[in-house]
GROMACS .gro file of C-alpha atoms in nm:
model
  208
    1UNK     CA    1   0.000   0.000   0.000
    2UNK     CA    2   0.126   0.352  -0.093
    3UNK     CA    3   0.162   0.578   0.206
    4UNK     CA    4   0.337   0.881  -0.007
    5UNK     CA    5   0.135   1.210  -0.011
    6UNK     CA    6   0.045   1.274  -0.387
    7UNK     CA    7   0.278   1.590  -0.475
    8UNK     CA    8   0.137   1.915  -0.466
    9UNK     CA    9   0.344   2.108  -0.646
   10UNK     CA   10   0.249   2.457  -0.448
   11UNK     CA   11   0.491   2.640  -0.640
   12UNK     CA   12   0.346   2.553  -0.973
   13UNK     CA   13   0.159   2.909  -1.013
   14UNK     CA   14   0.427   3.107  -0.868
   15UNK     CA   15   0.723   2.965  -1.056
   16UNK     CA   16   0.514   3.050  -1.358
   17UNK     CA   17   0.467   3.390  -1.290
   18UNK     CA   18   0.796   3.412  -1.252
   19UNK     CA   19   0.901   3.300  -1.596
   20UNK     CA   20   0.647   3.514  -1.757
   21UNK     CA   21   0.773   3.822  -1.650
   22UNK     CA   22   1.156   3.728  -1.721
   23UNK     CA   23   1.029   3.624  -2.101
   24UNK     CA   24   0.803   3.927  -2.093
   25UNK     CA   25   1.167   4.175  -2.038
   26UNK     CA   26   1.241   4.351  -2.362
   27UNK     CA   27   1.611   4.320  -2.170
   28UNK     CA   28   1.575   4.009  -2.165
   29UNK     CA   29   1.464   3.891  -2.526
   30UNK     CA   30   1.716   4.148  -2.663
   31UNK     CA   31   1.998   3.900  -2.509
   32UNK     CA   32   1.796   3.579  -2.599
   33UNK     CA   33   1.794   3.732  -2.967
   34UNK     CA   34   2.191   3.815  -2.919
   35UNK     CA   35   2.236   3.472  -2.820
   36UNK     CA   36   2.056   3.266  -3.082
   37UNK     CA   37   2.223   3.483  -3.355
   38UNK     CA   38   2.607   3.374  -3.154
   39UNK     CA   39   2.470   3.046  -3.219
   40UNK     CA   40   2.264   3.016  -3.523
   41UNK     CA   41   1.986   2.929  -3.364
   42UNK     CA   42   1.662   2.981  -3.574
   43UNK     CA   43   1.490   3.340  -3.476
   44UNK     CA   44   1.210   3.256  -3.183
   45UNK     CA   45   1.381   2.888  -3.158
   46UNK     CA   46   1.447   2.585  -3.353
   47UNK     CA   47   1.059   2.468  -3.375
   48UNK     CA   48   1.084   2.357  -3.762
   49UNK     CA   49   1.044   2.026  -3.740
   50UNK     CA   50   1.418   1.877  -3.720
   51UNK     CA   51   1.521   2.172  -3.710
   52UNK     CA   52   1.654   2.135  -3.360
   53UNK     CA   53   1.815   1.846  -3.452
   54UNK     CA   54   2.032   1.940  -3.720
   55UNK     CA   55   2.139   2.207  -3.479
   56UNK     CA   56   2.242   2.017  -3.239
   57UNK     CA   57   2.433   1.860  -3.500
   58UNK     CA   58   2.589   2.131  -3.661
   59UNK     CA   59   2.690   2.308  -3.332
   60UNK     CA   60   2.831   2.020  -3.099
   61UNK     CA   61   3.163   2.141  -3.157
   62UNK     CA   62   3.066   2.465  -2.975
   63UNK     CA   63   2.815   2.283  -2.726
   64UNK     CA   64   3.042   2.330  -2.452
   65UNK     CA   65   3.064   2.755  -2.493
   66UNK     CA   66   2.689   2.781  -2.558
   67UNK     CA   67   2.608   2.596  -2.230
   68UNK     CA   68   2.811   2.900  -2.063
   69UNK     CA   69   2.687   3.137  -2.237
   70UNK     CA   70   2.348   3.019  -2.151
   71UNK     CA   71   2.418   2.964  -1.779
   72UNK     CA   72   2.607   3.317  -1.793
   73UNK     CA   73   2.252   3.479  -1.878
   74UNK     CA   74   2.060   3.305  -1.620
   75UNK     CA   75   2.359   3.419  -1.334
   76UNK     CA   76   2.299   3.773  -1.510
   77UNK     CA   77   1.905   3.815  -1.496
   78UNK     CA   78   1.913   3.581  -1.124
   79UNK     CA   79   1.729   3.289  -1.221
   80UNK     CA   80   1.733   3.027  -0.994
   81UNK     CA   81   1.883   2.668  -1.044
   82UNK     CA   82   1.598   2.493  -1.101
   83UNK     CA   83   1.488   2.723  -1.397
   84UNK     CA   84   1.802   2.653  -1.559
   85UNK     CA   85   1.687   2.360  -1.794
   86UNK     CA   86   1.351   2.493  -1.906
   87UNK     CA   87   1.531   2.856  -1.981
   88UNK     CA   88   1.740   2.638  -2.208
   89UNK     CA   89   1.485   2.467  -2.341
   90UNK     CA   90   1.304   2.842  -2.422
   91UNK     CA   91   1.635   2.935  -2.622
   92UNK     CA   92   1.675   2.647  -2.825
   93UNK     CA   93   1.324   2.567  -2.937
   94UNK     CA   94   1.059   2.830  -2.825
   95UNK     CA   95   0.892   2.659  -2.593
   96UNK     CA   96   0.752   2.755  -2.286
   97UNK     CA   97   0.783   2.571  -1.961
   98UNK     CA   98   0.893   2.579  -1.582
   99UNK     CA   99   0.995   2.393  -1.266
  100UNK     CA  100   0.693   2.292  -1.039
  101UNK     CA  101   0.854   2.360  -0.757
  102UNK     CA  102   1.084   2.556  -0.577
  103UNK     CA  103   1.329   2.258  -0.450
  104UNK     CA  104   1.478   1.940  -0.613
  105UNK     CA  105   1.478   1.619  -0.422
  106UNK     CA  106   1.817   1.413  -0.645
  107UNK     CA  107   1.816   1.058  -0.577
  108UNK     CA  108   2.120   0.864  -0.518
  109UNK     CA  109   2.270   0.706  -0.788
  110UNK     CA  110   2.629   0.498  -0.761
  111UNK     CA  111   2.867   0.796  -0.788
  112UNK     CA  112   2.669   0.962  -0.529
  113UNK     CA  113   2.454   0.731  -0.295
  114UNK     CA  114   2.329   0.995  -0.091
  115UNK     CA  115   1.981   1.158  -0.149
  116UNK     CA  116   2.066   1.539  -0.213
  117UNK     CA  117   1.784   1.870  -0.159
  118UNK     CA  118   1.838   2.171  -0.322
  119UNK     CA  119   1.646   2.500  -0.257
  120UNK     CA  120   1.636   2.711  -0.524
  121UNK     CA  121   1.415   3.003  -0.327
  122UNK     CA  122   1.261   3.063   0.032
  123UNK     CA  123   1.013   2.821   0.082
  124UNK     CA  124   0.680   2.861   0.226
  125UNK     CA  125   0.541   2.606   0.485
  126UNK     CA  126   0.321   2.452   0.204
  127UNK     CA  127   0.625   2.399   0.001
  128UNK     CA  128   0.819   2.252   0.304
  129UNK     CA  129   0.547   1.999   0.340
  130UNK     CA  130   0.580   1.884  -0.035
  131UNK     CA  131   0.975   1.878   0.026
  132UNK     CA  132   0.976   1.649   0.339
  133UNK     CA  133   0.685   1.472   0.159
  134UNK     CA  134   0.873   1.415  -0.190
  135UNK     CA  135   1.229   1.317   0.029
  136UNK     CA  136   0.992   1.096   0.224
  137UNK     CA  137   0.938   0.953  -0.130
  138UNK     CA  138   1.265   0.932  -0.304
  139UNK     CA  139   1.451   0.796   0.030
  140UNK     CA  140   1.334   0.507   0.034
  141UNK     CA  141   1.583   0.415  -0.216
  142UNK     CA  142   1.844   0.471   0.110
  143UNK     CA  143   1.983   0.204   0.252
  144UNK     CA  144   1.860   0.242   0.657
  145UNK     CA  145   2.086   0.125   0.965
  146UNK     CA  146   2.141   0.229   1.280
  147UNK     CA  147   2.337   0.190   1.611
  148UNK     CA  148   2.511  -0.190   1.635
  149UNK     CA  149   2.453  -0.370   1.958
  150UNK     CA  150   2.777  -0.480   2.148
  151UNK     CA  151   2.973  -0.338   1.844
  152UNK     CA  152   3.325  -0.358   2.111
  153UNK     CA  153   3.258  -0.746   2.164
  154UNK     CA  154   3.195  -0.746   1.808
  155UNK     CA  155   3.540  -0.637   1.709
  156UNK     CA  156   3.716  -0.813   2.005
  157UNK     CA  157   3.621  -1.141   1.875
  158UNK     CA  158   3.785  -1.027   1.534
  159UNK     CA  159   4.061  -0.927   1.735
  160UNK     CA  160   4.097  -1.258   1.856
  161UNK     CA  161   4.080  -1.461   1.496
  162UNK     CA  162   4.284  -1.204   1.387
  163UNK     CA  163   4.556  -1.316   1.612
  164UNK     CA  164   4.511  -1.687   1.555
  165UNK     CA  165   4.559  -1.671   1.185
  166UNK     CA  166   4.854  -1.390   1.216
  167UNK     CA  167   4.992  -1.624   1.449
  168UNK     CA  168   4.894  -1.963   1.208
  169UNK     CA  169   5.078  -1.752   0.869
  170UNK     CA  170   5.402  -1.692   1.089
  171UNK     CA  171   5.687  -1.850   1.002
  172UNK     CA  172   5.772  -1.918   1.347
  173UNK     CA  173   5.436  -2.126   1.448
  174UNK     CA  174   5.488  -2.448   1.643
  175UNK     CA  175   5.119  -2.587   1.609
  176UNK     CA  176   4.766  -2.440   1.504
  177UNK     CA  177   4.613  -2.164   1.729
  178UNK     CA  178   4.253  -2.156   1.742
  179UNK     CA  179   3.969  -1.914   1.922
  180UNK     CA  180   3.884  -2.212   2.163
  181UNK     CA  181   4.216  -2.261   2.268
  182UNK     CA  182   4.242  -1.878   2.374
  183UNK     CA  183   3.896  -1.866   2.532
  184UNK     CA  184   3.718  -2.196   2.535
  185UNK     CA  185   3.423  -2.103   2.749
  186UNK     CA  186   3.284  -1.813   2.455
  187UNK     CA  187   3.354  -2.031   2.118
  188UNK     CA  188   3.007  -2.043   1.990
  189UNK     CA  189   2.980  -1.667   2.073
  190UNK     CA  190   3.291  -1.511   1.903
  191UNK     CA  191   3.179  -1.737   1.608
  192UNK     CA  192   2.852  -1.594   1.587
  193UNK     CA  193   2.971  -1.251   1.657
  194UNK     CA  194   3.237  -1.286   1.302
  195UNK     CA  195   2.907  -1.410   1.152
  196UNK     CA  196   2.691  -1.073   1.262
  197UNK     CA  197   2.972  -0.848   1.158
  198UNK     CA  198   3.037  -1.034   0.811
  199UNK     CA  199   2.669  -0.979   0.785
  200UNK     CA  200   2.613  -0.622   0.892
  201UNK     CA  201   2.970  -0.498   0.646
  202UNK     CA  202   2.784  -0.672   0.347
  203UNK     CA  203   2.454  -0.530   0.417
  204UNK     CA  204   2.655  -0.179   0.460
  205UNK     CA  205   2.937  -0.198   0.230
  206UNK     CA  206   2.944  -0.534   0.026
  207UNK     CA  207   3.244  -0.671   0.155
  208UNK     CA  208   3.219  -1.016   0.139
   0.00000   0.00000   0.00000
């Protein structure tokens, strides 16, 4: 059963307000217009169809300045991170669009396994609700663990196998050391304890 709030997105209205009046700056179209021309980018956007295509095939040679130049006008008229992509978007191919809310919730991925929250303005108690809500959501791709019971017996039965087979790889060993022989009355326990901390490092950081 699904116990996630459904997202309410209640920045939606206000984020697109806020794109309206950036695209509705005669400032700001004058240095969209300066920008497609840089970059011979069809006048109001590539929306031909395949037009945006052949662009992008034309131009990937100078991909890596445009993407500067593009994130140099968003730093110059303030825009926040999360507008970024859709002001991009606006440039290329004339169309429209804008984030529906006022965060971004990243979810971990195997360079980064750590959920990551970006605010992009002030947020009002509304929108903290749909942030905790939507990391509520997306973290439950985390891995969970807590505190480790007896963790220092734990690690002084590994201390003591750890002797046994430094001792058992010397070169100067006279017979074969074993756990029972240096505490006989705890065997069974320092041999489950190695089995709970083989366990909990796999479960944590796959080591075998």
């Amino acid at each position: 059963m699904n116990t996630h709030k459904t997202p309410r997105f209640s920045a939606r209205k206000k984020n697109k307000d806020h794109m309206t009046l950036l695209l509705s700056s005669e400032a700001f179209q004058a240095d969209v217009k300066l920008l497609r021309e840089r970059f011979n980018i069809h006048k109001g956007g590539n929306t031909q169809d395949g037009a945006q295509l052949a662009w992008l095939s034309l131009n990937a040679p100078q991909m890596y300045e445009y993407v500067k130049a593009v994130s140099d006008l968003a730093r110059a008229y303030q825009v926040p991170g999360n507008f970024g992509r859709h002001l991009k978007t606006y440039i290329e191919e004339g169309i429209v669009s804008n984030p529906v809310n006022r965060f971004d919730v990243i979810p971990p991925n195997p360079l980064n396994p750590s959920l990551t929250v970006q605010m992009h303005a002030k947020l009002t108690r509304d929108e903290k609700e749909d942030t905790l809500a939507e990391v509520d959501r997306v973290g439950e791709a985390l891995m969970a663990y807590g505190t480790i019971k007896d963790l220092p017996d734990l690690l002084e039965s590994e201390r003591l196998y750890g002797e046994c087979e430094q001792y058992n790889t010397s070169k100067d060993r006279e017979y074969i050391l074993t756990v029972k022989e240096q505490d006989p009355r705890n065997t069974d326990r320092h041999y489950e304890n190695m089995r709970v901390l083989r366990k909990k490092r796999n479960e944590r950081f796959g080591i075998k």
